[in-house]
């Protein structure tokens, strides 16, 4: 069984025969094929009608536009819209960390059921932000023990650039039986743990926000500007070859995170504004070969609202 070369523009695995039917056959086939958290446009175009693949449109915007409107205007054929706020996060509130607390297992189980995704299904997420939102779904599936999460490299822009069609119709799949999911709390840290790791010579804390937010020159949404003292600036956009484009190669990403100290550190933590685009840095680290990096769930929205915690300004 051949494995997929999932870099955009390099195509993907060719079928040796008819699409397999039956959940077990499909699960074996896809698990052997999928060796990267990314899939290319060519791979997805070939496998849109495969029973073991579902597609999730997770476009979302911090201010102004709505992902649901972008989806309604045109999406990858057969894709289902996934709402970041309602389905990939719990409601924020007292006692919950940040603007996008992690969802409960039941929320993700219900989402997978709605998508028609079983344990062996490949769930391909895409957005129009270079994977900055789609990576949240990929990470959550790992967190809840479902190994099928993938991100479309280059997102909907790459799909359009390849001359592939969009549709406006909604085509729901038959729901799948809900899966019993169990979170992996060892993949997450809170503000107390981050405060310790940020001072440790054996750890690296990465901030995935844009440089102007890290340095405190701009803060459009959270309680105060700045960054966790000791954190290093690692804007998620620099994981890409161009804004909103495809991921850099594993070798380039390894060099990037090596320069930040993240390949040699004993512990690596990523955060952003609310725990969403930090998953993009975690995805890039996984592509580069480091799969044990941790997420600061509440991220800056959690840290900044605690006045007892210091905030650093300026470059790292």
PDB file of C-alpha atoms in Angstrom:
ATOM      1  CA  UNK A   1       0.000   0.000   0.000  1.00  0.00           C
ATOM      2  CA  UNK A   2       1.481   3.320  -1.020  1.00  0.00           C
ATOM      3  CA  UNK A   3       1.481   6.401   1.202  1.00  0.00           C
ATOM      4  CA  UNK A   4       0.324   9.867   0.273  1.00  0.00           C
ATOM      5  CA  UNK A   5       2.697  12.647  -0.635  1.00  0.00           C
ATOM      6  CA  UNK A   6       0.476  15.353   0.771  1.00  0.00           C
ATOM      7  CA  UNK A   7       2.303  18.534  -0.140  1.00  0.00           C
ATOM      8  CA  UNK A   8       0.093  20.747  -2.327  1.00  0.00           C
ATOM      9  CA  UNK A   9       0.848  20.399  -6.004  1.00  0.00           C
ATOM     10  CA  UNK A  10       2.513  17.025  -5.647  1.00  0.00           C
ATOM     11  CA  UNK A  11      -0.649  15.050  -6.064  1.00  0.00           C
ATOM     12  CA  UNK A  12      -1.573  12.102  -3.913  1.00  0.00           C
ATOM     13  CA  UNK A  13      -1.951   8.352  -3.944  1.00  0.00           C
ATOM     14  CA  UNK A  14      -3.501   6.782  -7.003  1.00  0.00           C
ATOM     15  CA  UNK A  15      -6.128   4.133  -6.552  1.00  0.00           C
ATOM     16  CA  UNK A  16      -4.999   0.631  -7.380  1.00  0.00           C
ATOM     17  CA  UNK A  17      -8.596  -0.495  -7.772  1.00  0.00           C
ATOM     18  CA  UNK A  18     -12.191   0.402  -6.912  1.00  0.00           C
ATOM     19  CA  UNK A  19     -12.975   2.374  -3.804  1.00  0.00           C
ATOM     20  CA  UNK A  20     -13.181  -0.030  -0.893  1.00  0.00           C
ATOM     21  CA  UNK A  21     -16.581  -0.459   0.717  1.00  0.00           C
ATOM     22  CA  UNK A  22     -17.175  -1.386   4.312  1.00  0.00           C
ATOM     23  CA  UNK A  23     -15.919   0.506   7.340  1.00  0.00           C
ATOM     24  CA  UNK A  24     -13.132  -1.933   8.199  1.00  0.00           C
ATOM     25  CA  UNK A  25     -11.634  -2.027   4.695  1.00  0.00           C
ATOM     26  CA  UNK A  26     -11.829   1.756   4.378  1.00  0.00           C
ATOM     27  CA  UNK A  27     -10.236   2.232   7.793  1.00  0.00           C
ATOM     28  CA  UNK A  28      -7.281   0.002   6.974  1.00  0.00           C
ATOM     29  CA  UNK A  29      -6.808   1.604   3.586  1.00  0.00           C
ATOM     30  CA  UNK A  30      -6.861   5.189   4.806  1.00  0.00           C
ATOM     31  CA  UNK A  31      -4.766   4.562   7.904  1.00  0.00           C
ATOM     32  CA  UNK A  32      -2.052   3.042   5.734  1.00  0.00           C
ATOM     33  CA  UNK A  33      -2.242   5.815   3.168  1.00  0.00           C
ATOM     34  CA  UNK A  34      -2.291   8.835   5.440  1.00  0.00           C
ATOM     35  CA  UNK A  35       1.195   9.550   6.715  1.00  0.00           C
ATOM     36  CA  UNK A  36       0.938  13.343   7.099  1.00  0.00           C
ATOM     37  CA  UNK A  37      -1.515  15.677   8.844  1.00  0.00           C
ATOM     38  CA  UNK A  38      -1.867  17.487   5.500  1.00  0.00           C
ATOM     39  CA  UNK A  39      -3.638  16.464   2.310  1.00  0.00           C
ATOM     40  CA  UNK A  40      -3.193  18.099  -1.067  1.00  0.00           C
ATOM     41  CA  UNK A  41      -5.910  19.504  -3.287  1.00  0.00           C
ATOM     42  CA  UNK A  42      -5.181  16.737  -5.783  1.00  0.00           C
ATOM     43  CA  UNK A  43      -5.688  14.054  -3.137  1.00  0.00           C
ATOM     44  CA  UNK A  44      -8.941  15.549  -1.901  1.00  0.00           C
ATOM     45  CA  UNK A  45     -10.324  16.005  -5.422  1.00  0.00           C
ATOM     46  CA  UNK A  46      -9.685  12.323  -6.083  1.00  0.00           C
ATOM     47  CA  UNK A  47     -11.296  11.166  -2.840  1.00  0.00           C
ATOM     48  CA  UNK A  48     -14.305  13.488  -2.481  1.00  0.00           C
ATOM     49  CA  UNK A  49     -16.737  10.643  -3.134  1.00  0.00           C
ATOM     50  CA  UNK A  50     -14.924   8.043  -1.053  1.00  0.00           C
ATOM     51  CA  UNK A  51     -17.055   6.761   1.842  1.00  0.00           C
ATOM     52  CA  UNK A  52     -14.152   7.015   4.267  1.00  0.00           C
ATOM     53  CA  UNK A  53     -13.577  10.772   3.744  1.00  0.00           C
ATOM     54  CA  UNK A  54     -15.614  13.730   5.016  1.00  0.00           C
ATOM     55  CA  UNK A  55     -14.846  17.409   4.495  1.00  0.00           C
ATOM     56  CA  UNK A  56     -15.346  20.201   7.043  1.00  0.00           C
ATOM     57  CA  UNK A  57     -15.414  23.910   6.174  1.00  0.00           C
ATOM     58  CA  UNK A  58     -14.267  25.700   9.332  1.00  0.00           C
ATOM     59  CA  UNK A  59     -13.905  29.254   8.078  1.00  0.00           C
ATOM     60  CA  UNK A  60     -14.111  31.785  10.912  1.00  0.00           C
ATOM     61  CA  UNK A  61     -13.163  35.426  11.379  1.00  0.00           C
ATOM     62  CA  UNK A  62     -12.164  37.327  14.477  1.00  0.00           C
ATOM     63  CA  UNK A  63     -14.231  40.382  13.564  1.00  0.00           C
ATOM     64  CA  UNK A  64     -16.691  41.352  10.857  1.00  0.00           C
ATOM     65  CA  UNK A  65     -17.353  38.504   8.409  1.00  0.00           C
ATOM     66  CA  UNK A  66     -19.065  35.225   9.271  1.00  0.00           C
ATOM     67  CA  UNK A  67     -17.818  31.806   8.271  1.00  0.00           C
ATOM     68  CA  UNK A  68     -21.370  30.589   7.657  1.00  0.00           C
ATOM     69  CA  UNK A  69     -21.836  33.314   5.042  1.00  0.00           C
ATOM     70  CA  UNK A  70     -18.588  32.386   3.308  1.00  0.00           C
ATOM     71  CA  UNK A  71     -19.708  28.745   3.271  1.00  0.00           C
ATOM     72  CA  UNK A  72     -23.104  29.651   1.799  1.00  0.00           C
ATOM     73  CA  UNK A  73     -21.425  31.648  -0.971  1.00  0.00           C
ATOM     74  CA  UNK A  74     -19.439  28.610  -2.123  1.00  0.00           C
ATOM     75  CA  UNK A  75     -17.665  25.619  -0.607  1.00  0.00           C
ATOM     76  CA  UNK A  76     -15.880  22.428  -1.567  1.00  0.00           C
ATOM     77  CA  UNK A  77     -18.533  20.035  -2.925  1.00  0.00           C
ATOM     78  CA  UNK A  78     -19.998  17.909  -0.163  1.00  0.00           C
ATOM     79  CA  UNK A  79     -18.322  19.871   2.638  1.00  0.00           C
ATOM     80  CA  UNK A  80     -20.245  20.537   5.840  1.00  0.00           C
ATOM     81  CA  UNK A  81     -19.905  23.809   7.718  1.00  0.00           C
ATOM     82  CA  UNK A  82     -18.440  23.535  11.226  1.00  0.00           C
ATOM     83  CA  UNK A  83     -18.946  26.455  13.605  1.00  0.00           C
ATOM     84  CA  UNK A  84     -15.832  27.173  15.648  1.00  0.00           C
ATOM     85  CA  UNK A  85     -17.677  28.944  18.456  1.00  0.00           C
ATOM     86  CA  UNK A  86     -20.525  26.445  18.798  1.00  0.00           C
ATOM     87  CA  UNK A  87     -18.833  23.134  17.970  1.00  0.00           C
ATOM     88  CA  UNK A  88     -15.076  23.469  18.471  1.00  0.00           C
ATOM     89  CA  UNK A  89     -15.248  25.299  21.803  1.00  0.00           C
ATOM     90  CA  UNK A  90     -17.268  25.386  24.991  1.00  0.00           C
ATOM     91  CA  UNK A  91     -19.060  28.605  25.934  1.00  0.00           C
ATOM     92  CA  UNK A  92     -16.718  31.004  27.736  1.00  0.00           C
ATOM     93  CA  UNK A  93     -17.607  32.181  31.191  1.00  0.00           C
ATOM     94  CA  UNK A  94     -16.579  32.320  34.855  1.00  0.00           C
ATOM     95  CA  UNK A  95     -14.169  29.558  35.753  1.00  0.00           C
ATOM     96  CA  UNK A  96     -13.437  28.704  32.117  1.00  0.00           C
ATOM     97  CA  UNK A  97     -10.106  29.539  30.493  1.00  0.00           C
ATOM     98  CA  UNK A  98     -10.181  32.184  27.792  1.00  0.00           C
ATOM     99  CA  UNK A  99     -12.462  32.948  24.861  1.00  0.00           C
ATOM    100  CA  UNK A 100     -12.506  29.437  23.365  1.00  0.00           C
ATOM    101  CA  UNK A 101     -12.386  26.821  26.138  1.00  0.00           C
ATOM    102  CA  UNK A 102     -11.981  23.267  24.908  1.00  0.00           C
ATOM    103  CA  UNK A 103     -15.222  21.514  24.006  1.00  0.00           C
ATOM    104  CA  UNK A 104     -16.554  18.556  25.951  1.00  0.00           C
ATOM    105  CA  UNK A 105     -16.192  15.072  24.525  1.00  0.00           C
ATOM    106  CA  UNK A 106     -19.924  15.013  23.859  1.00  0.00           C
ATOM    107  CA  UNK A 107     -19.684  18.071  21.618  1.00  0.00           C
ATOM    108  CA  UNK A 108     -17.050  16.491  19.383  1.00  0.00           C
ATOM    109  CA  UNK A 109     -18.885  13.166  19.386  1.00  0.00           C
ATOM    110  CA  UNK A 110     -22.048  14.956  18.249  1.00  0.00           C
ATOM    111  CA  UNK A 111     -20.088  16.828  15.583  1.00  0.00           C
ATOM    112  CA  UNK A 112     -18.539  13.656  14.189  1.00  0.00           C
ATOM    113  CA  UNK A 113     -21.947  12.007  14.178  1.00  0.00           C
ATOM    114  CA  UNK A 114     -23.416  14.962  12.252  1.00  0.00           C
ATOM    115  CA  UNK A 115     -20.570  14.800   9.734  1.00  0.00           C
ATOM    116  CA  UNK A 116     -21.149  11.086   9.238  1.00  0.00           C
ATOM    117  CA  UNK A 117     -17.664  10.301  10.556  1.00  0.00           C
ATOM    118  CA  UNK A 118     -16.803   7.070  12.326  1.00  0.00           C
ATOM    119  CA  UNK A 119     -13.605   6.042  14.049  1.00  0.00           C
ATOM    120  CA  UNK A 120     -11.908   5.146  10.767  1.00  0.00           C
ATOM    121  CA  UNK A 121     -13.039   8.193   8.783  1.00  0.00           C
ATOM    122  CA  UNK A 122     -10.580  10.751   7.424  1.00  0.00           C
ATOM    123  CA  UNK A 123     -11.886  14.221   8.374  1.00  0.00           C
ATOM    124  CA  UNK A 124     -10.363  16.897   6.114  1.00  0.00           C
ATOM    125  CA  UNK A 125     -10.719  20.441   7.462  1.00  0.00           C
ATOM    126  CA  UNK A 126     -10.110  23.582   5.434  1.00  0.00           C
ATOM    127  CA  UNK A 127     -10.421  27.341   5.781  1.00  0.00           C
ATOM    128  CA  UNK A 128      -9.208  30.457   3.955  1.00  0.00           C
ATOM    129  CA  UNK A 129      -6.515  31.323   6.521  1.00  0.00           C
ATOM    130  CA  UNK A 130      -3.763  28.896   5.584  1.00  0.00           C
ATOM    131  CA  UNK A 131      -5.099  26.328   8.042  1.00  0.00           C
ATOM    132  CA  UNK A 132      -5.137  28.758  10.969  1.00  0.00           C
ATOM    133  CA  UNK A 133      -8.663  27.673  11.948  1.00  0.00           C
ATOM    134  CA  UNK A 134      -8.707  24.199  10.379  1.00  0.00           C
ATOM    135  CA  UNK A 135      -5.779  23.165  12.594  1.00  0.00           C
ATOM    136  CA  UNK A 136      -8.077  23.488  15.636  1.00  0.00           C
ATOM    137  CA  UNK A 137     -10.243  20.613  14.361  1.00  0.00           C
ATOM    138  CA  UNK A 138      -7.150  18.537  13.521  1.00  0.00           C
ATOM    139  CA  UNK A 139      -5.795  19.075  17.044  1.00  0.00           C
ATOM    140  CA  UNK A 140      -9.119  18.399  18.764  1.00  0.00           C
ATOM    141  CA  UNK A 141      -9.460  15.053  16.997  1.00  0.00           C
ATOM    142  CA  UNK A 142      -6.012  14.100  18.287  1.00  0.00           C
ATOM    143  CA  UNK A 143      -6.944  15.320  21.762  1.00  0.00           C
ATOM    144  CA  UNK A 144     -10.035  13.112  21.803  1.00  0.00           C
ATOM    145  CA  UNK A 145      -8.292  10.043  20.392  1.00  0.00           C
ATOM    146  CA  UNK A 146      -9.600  10.153  16.815  1.00  0.00           C
ATOM    147  CA  UNK A 147      -6.653   9.804  14.471  1.00  0.00           C
ATOM    148  CA  UNK A 148      -8.404  10.837  11.266  1.00  0.00           C
ATOM    149  CA  UNK A 149      -8.016  14.622  11.328  1.00  0.00           C
ATOM    150  CA  UNK A 150      -6.279  16.225   8.347  1.00  0.00           C
ATOM    151  CA  UNK A 151      -5.883  19.785   7.007  1.00  0.00           C
ATOM    152  CA  UNK A 152      -6.237  20.739   3.347  1.00  0.00           C
ATOM    153  CA  UNK A 153      -2.892  22.315   2.451  1.00  0.00           C
ATOM    154  CA  UNK A 154      -3.520  25.768   0.985  1.00  0.00           C
ATOM    155  CA  UNK A 155      -7.208  25.717   1.918  1.00  0.00           C
ATOM    156  CA  UNK A 156     -10.015  26.846  -0.321  1.00  0.00           C
ATOM    157  CA  UNK A 157      -7.692  29.238  -2.170  1.00  0.00           C
ATOM    158  CA  UNK A 158      -5.620  26.297  -3.420  1.00  0.00           C
ATOM    159  CA  UNK A 159      -8.835  24.512  -4.406  1.00  0.00           C
ATOM    160  CA  UNK A 160      -9.924  27.502  -6.478  1.00  0.00           C
ATOM    161  CA  UNK A 161      -6.449  28.008  -7.953  1.00  0.00           C
ATOM    162  CA  UNK A 162      -6.535  24.420  -9.227  1.00  0.00           C
ATOM    163  CA  UNK A 163      -9.693  25.257 -11.173  1.00  0.00           C
ATOM    164  CA  UNK A 164     -11.857  22.953  -9.083  1.00  0.00           C
ATOM    165  CA  UNK A 165     -15.561  23.699  -8.618  1.00  0.00           C
ATOM    166  CA  UNK A 166     -17.391  25.066  -5.619  1.00  0.00           C
ATOM    167  CA  UNK A 167     -21.031  24.502  -4.771  1.00  0.00           C
ATOM    168  CA  UNK A 168     -23.647  26.329  -2.727  1.00  0.00           C
ATOM    169  CA  UNK A 169     -25.930  23.357  -2.074  1.00  0.00           C
ATOM    170  CA  UNK A 170     -25.832  21.619   1.307  1.00  0.00           C
ATOM    171  CA  UNK A 171     -25.590  17.826   1.081  1.00  0.00           C
ATOM    172  CA  UNK A 172     -25.868  16.320   4.566  1.00  0.00           C
ATOM    173  CA  UNK A 173     -24.455  12.843   5.051  1.00  0.00           C
ATOM    174  CA  UNK A 174     -26.341  10.197   7.001  1.00  0.00           C
ATOM    175  CA  UNK A 175     -25.321  10.594  10.653  1.00  0.00           C
ATOM    176  CA  UNK A 176     -22.873   8.122  12.097  1.00  0.00           C
ATOM    177  CA  UNK A 177     -23.315   6.428  15.474  1.00  0.00           C
ATOM    178  CA  UNK A 178     -21.837   8.664  18.204  1.00  0.00           C
ATOM    179  CA  UNK A 179     -18.326   7.687  19.195  1.00  0.00           C
ATOM    180  CA  UNK A 180     -17.180   7.293  22.799  1.00  0.00           C
ATOM    181  CA  UNK A 181     -14.374   9.833  23.062  1.00  0.00           C
ATOM    182  CA  UNK A 182     -11.919  10.372  25.907  1.00  0.00           C
ATOM    183  CA  UNK A 183      -9.822  13.542  26.236  1.00  0.00           C
ATOM    184  CA  UNK A 184      -6.063  13.423  26.727  1.00  0.00           C
ATOM    185  CA  UNK A 185      -5.471  16.055  29.437  1.00  0.00           C
ATOM    186  CA  UNK A 186      -1.700  15.567  29.225  1.00  0.00           C
ATOM    187  CA  UNK A 187      -1.804  17.514  25.930  1.00  0.00           C
ATOM    188  CA  UNK A 188      -2.988  20.719  27.662  1.00  0.00           C
ATOM    189  CA  UNK A 189      -1.499  23.136  30.194  1.00  0.00           C
ATOM    190  CA  UNK A 190      -3.023  25.938  32.258  1.00  0.00           C
ATOM    191  CA  UNK A 191      -1.689  29.374  33.169  1.00  0.00           C
ATOM    192  CA  UNK A 192       0.048  28.132  36.320  1.00  0.00           C
ATOM    193  CA  UNK A 193       2.013  25.553  34.345  1.00  0.00           C
ATOM    194  CA  UNK A 194       2.821  28.074  31.614  1.00  0.00           C
ATOM    195  CA  UNK A 195       4.189  30.501  34.197  1.00  0.00           C
ATOM    196  CA  UNK A 196       6.592  27.793  35.387  1.00  0.00           C
ATOM    197  CA  UNK A 197       7.595  26.611  31.905  1.00  0.00           C
ATOM    198  CA  UNK A 198       8.217  30.145  30.645  1.00  0.00           C
ATOM    199  CA  UNK A 199      10.951  30.497  33.284  1.00  0.00           C
ATOM    200  CA  UNK A 200      12.477  27.062  32.710  1.00  0.00           C
ATOM    201  CA  UNK A 201      15.689  26.671  30.670  1.00  0.00           C
ATOM    202  CA  UNK A 202      14.387  23.260  29.533  1.00  0.00           C
ATOM    203  CA  UNK A 203      11.156  24.588  28.026  1.00  0.00           C
ATOM    204  CA  UNK A 204      10.068  26.849  25.181  1.00  0.00           C
ATOM    205  CA  UNK A 205       6.788  28.770  25.145  1.00  0.00           C
ATOM    206  CA  UNK A 206       5.687  29.877  21.664  1.00  0.00           C
ATOM    207  CA  UNK A 207       3.229  32.689  20.884  1.00  0.00           C
ATOM    208  CA  UNK A 208       1.445  32.068  17.564  1.00  0.00           C
ATOM    209  CA  UNK A 209      -0.077  35.556  17.268  1.00  0.00           C
ATOM    210  CA  UNK A 210       1.132  38.178  14.812  1.00  0.00           C
ATOM    211  CA  UNK A 211       4.209  40.144  15.891  1.00  0.00           C
ATOM    212  CA  UNK A 212       2.260  43.356  16.553  1.00  0.00           C
ATOM    213  CA  UNK A 213       0.092  41.584  19.105  1.00  0.00           C
ATOM    214  CA  UNK A 214       3.041  39.775  20.688  1.00  0.00           C
ATOM    215  CA  UNK A 215       4.905  43.074  21.071  1.00  0.00           C
ATOM    216  CA  UNK A 216       1.837  44.875  22.404  1.00  0.00           C
ATOM    217  CA  UNK A 217       1.577  47.347  19.517  1.00  0.00           C
ATOM    218  CA  UNK A 218      -1.973  46.145  18.828  1.00  0.00           C
ATOM    219  CA  UNK A 219      -4.561  44.283  20.866  1.00  0.00           C
ATOM    220  CA  UNK A 220      -7.955  44.156  19.136  1.00  0.00           C
ATOM    221  CA  UNK A 221      -9.865  41.883  21.484  1.00  0.00           C
ATOM    222  CA  UNK A 222      -8.214  40.826  24.755  1.00  0.00           C
ATOM    223  CA  UNK A 223      -7.985  42.574  28.132  1.00  0.00           C
ATOM    224  CA  UNK A 224      -4.501  44.068  27.715  1.00  0.00           C
ATOM    225  CA  UNK A 225      -1.604  43.998  25.253  1.00  0.00           C
ATOM    226  CA  UNK A 226       1.652  42.084  25.452  1.00  0.00           C
ATOM    227  CA  UNK A 227       2.800  38.504  25.877  1.00  0.00           C
ATOM    228  CA  UNK A 228       3.721  35.944  28.496  1.00  0.00           C
ATOM    229  CA  UNK A 229       7.154  36.942  29.864  1.00  0.00           C
ATOM    230  CA  UNK A 230       9.742  34.534  28.484  1.00  0.00           C
ATOM    231  CA  UNK A 231       7.623  33.476  25.501  1.00  0.00           C
ATOM    232  CA  UNK A 232       9.055  33.538  21.978  1.00  0.00           C
ATOM    233  CA  UNK A 233       7.266  35.023  19.007  1.00  0.00           C
ATOM    234  CA  UNK A 234       6.254  32.334  16.487  1.00  0.00           C
ATOM    235  CA  UNK A 235       3.507  33.808  14.274  1.00  0.00           C
ATOM    236  CA  UNK A 236       1.554  30.994  12.698  1.00  0.00           C
ATOM    237  CA  UNK A 237       1.596  32.754   9.321  1.00  0.00           C
ATOM    238  CA  UNK A 238       5.324  32.118   9.073  1.00  0.00           C
ATOM    239  CA  UNK A 239       4.627  28.388   8.845  1.00  0.00           C
ATOM    240  CA  UNK A 240       3.395  29.090   5.305  1.00  0.00           C
ATOM    241  CA  UNK A 241       5.213  29.808   2.062  1.00  0.00           C
ATOM    242  CA  UNK A 242       2.953  32.855   1.542  1.00  0.00           C
ATOM    243  CA  UNK A 243       0.051  34.435   3.442  1.00  0.00           C
ATOM    244  CA  UNK A 244      -2.890  32.050   3.334  1.00  0.00           C
ATOM    245  CA  UNK A 245      -0.851  29.575   1.306  1.00  0.00           C
ATOM    246  CA  UNK A 246       0.597  26.111   1.710  1.00  0.00           C
ATOM    247  CA  UNK A 247       2.799  24.909   4.540  1.00  0.00           C
ATOM    248  CA  UNK A 248       6.549  25.075   4.274  1.00  0.00           C
ATOM    249  CA  UNK A 249       8.360  21.777   3.854  1.00  0.00           C
ATOM    250  CA  UNK A 250       9.125  19.659   6.931  1.00  0.00           C
ATOM    251  CA  UNK A 251      12.794  20.591   6.588  1.00  0.00           C
ATOM    252  CA  UNK A 252      12.017  24.331   6.517  1.00  0.00           C
ATOM    253  CA  UNK A 253       9.713  24.011   9.503  1.00  0.00           C
ATOM    254  CA  UNK A 254      12.340  22.051  11.419  1.00  0.00           C
ATOM    255  CA  UNK A 255      14.826  24.857  10.787  1.00  0.00           C
ATOM    256  CA  UNK A 256      12.309  27.490  11.856  1.00  0.00           C
ATOM    257  CA  UNK A 257      11.458  25.807  15.134  1.00  0.00           C
ATOM    258  CA  UNK A 258      15.049  24.779  15.697  1.00  0.00           C
ATOM    259  CA  UNK A 259      16.018  28.453  15.613  1.00  0.00           C
ATOM    260  CA  UNK A 260      13.334  29.108  18.249  1.00  0.00           C
ATOM    261  CA  UNK A 261      14.764  26.362  20.451  1.00  0.00           C
ATOM    262  CA  UNK A 262      11.690  24.167  20.100  1.00  0.00           C
ATOM    263  CA  UNK A 263      13.351  21.082  18.658  1.00  0.00           C
ATOM    264  CA  UNK A 264      15.840  20.661  21.506  1.00  0.00           C
ATOM    265  CA  UNK A 265      13.654  21.745  24.448  1.00  0.00           C
ATOM    266  CA  UNK A 266      12.315  19.161  26.845  1.00  0.00           C
ATOM    267  CA  UNK A 267       8.868  20.792  26.825  1.00  0.00           C
ATOM    268  CA  UNK A 268       7.216  22.988  24.195  1.00  0.00           C
ATOM    269  CA  UNK A 269       3.973  24.927  24.671  1.00  0.00           C
ATOM    270  CA  UNK A 270       2.082  26.969  22.092  1.00  0.00           C
ATOM    271  CA  UNK A 271      -0.509  29.648  22.745  1.00  0.00           C
ATOM    272  CA  UNK A 272      -2.257  32.405  20.803  1.00  0.00           C
ATOM    273  CA  UNK A 273      -5.219  34.624  21.597  1.00  0.00           C
ATOM    274  CA  UNK A 274      -7.687  31.911  22.575  1.00  0.00           C
ATOM    275  CA  UNK A 275      -6.160  28.520  21.754  1.00  0.00           C
ATOM    276  CA  UNK A 276      -7.166  28.349  18.072  1.00  0.00           C
ATOM    277  CA  UNK A 277      -4.257  29.455  15.864  1.00  0.00           C
ATOM    278  CA  UNK A 278      -1.816  28.010  18.417  1.00  0.00           C
ATOM    279  CA  UNK A 279      -2.927  24.673  16.950  1.00  0.00           C
ATOM    280  CA  UNK A 280      -1.347  25.803  13.668  1.00  0.00           C
ATOM    281  CA  UNK A 281       2.047  25.981  15.390  1.00  0.00           C
ATOM    282  CA  UNK A 282       1.353  22.554  16.916  1.00  0.00           C
ATOM    283  CA  UNK A 283       0.504  21.240  13.449  1.00  0.00           C
ATOM    284  CA  UNK A 284       3.694  22.723  12.001  1.00  0.00           C
ATOM    285  CA  UNK A 285       5.725  21.184  14.815  1.00  0.00           C
ATOM    286  CA  UNK A 286       4.122  17.808  14.101  1.00  0.00           C
ATOM    287  CA  UNK A 287       5.000  18.136  10.407  1.00  0.00           C
ATOM    288  CA  UNK A 288       8.572  18.927  11.469  1.00  0.00           C
ATOM    289  CA  UNK A 289       8.647  15.774  13.616  1.00  0.00           C
ATOM    290  CA  UNK A 290       7.787  17.125  17.079  1.00  0.00           C
ATOM    291  CA  UNK A 291       4.383  15.700  18.035  1.00  0.00           C
ATOM    292  CA  UNK A 292       4.497  16.167  21.814  1.00  0.00           C
ATOM    293  CA  UNK A 293       4.111  19.948  22.005  1.00  0.00           C
ATOM    294  CA  UNK A 294       1.374  21.184  24.341  1.00  0.00           C
ATOM    295  CA  UNK A 295      -1.480  23.668  24.063  1.00  0.00           C
ATOM    296  CA  UNK A 296      -2.093  26.452  26.571  1.00  0.00           C
ATOM    297  CA  UNK A 297      -5.866  26.192  26.433  1.00  0.00           C
ATOM    298  CA  UNK A 298      -6.876  29.667  27.539  1.00  0.00           C
ATOM    299  CA  UNK A 299      -3.924  31.384  25.831  1.00  0.00           C
ATOM    300  CA  UNK A 300      -3.521  35.170  26.014  1.00  0.00           C
ATOM    301  CA  UNK A 301      -7.245  35.756  26.611  1.00  0.00           C
ATOM    302  CA  UNK A 302      -6.867  33.751  29.823  1.00  0.00           C
ATOM    303  CA  UNK A 303      -3.523  35.223  30.917  1.00  0.00           C
ATOM    304  CA  UNK A 304      -4.372  38.852  30.135  1.00  0.00           C
ATOM    305  CA  UNK A 305      -7.528  38.941  32.232  1.00  0.00           C
ATOM    306  CA  UNK A 306      -5.648  37.979  35.413  1.00  0.00           C
ATOM    307  CA  UNK A 307      -4.165  41.263  36.724  1.00  0.00           C
ATOM    308  CA  UNK A 308      -1.804  39.387  39.045  1.00  0.00           C
ATOM    309  CA  UNK A 309       0.136  38.013  36.046  1.00  0.00           C
ATOM    310  CA  UNK A 310       2.803  40.132  34.350  1.00  0.00           C
ATOM    311  CA  UNK A 311       2.641  41.127  30.681  1.00  0.00           C
ATOM    312  CA  UNK A 312       5.782  41.743  28.643  1.00  0.00           C
ATOM    313  CA  UNK A 313       5.941  44.296  25.837  1.00  0.00           C
ATOM    314  CA  UNK A 314       8.242  44.593  22.844  1.00  0.00           C
ATOM    315  CA  UNK A 315      10.101  41.902  20.916  1.00  0.00           C
ATOM    316  CA  UNK A 316      11.354  38.782  22.657  1.00  0.00           C
TER     317      UNK A 316
END
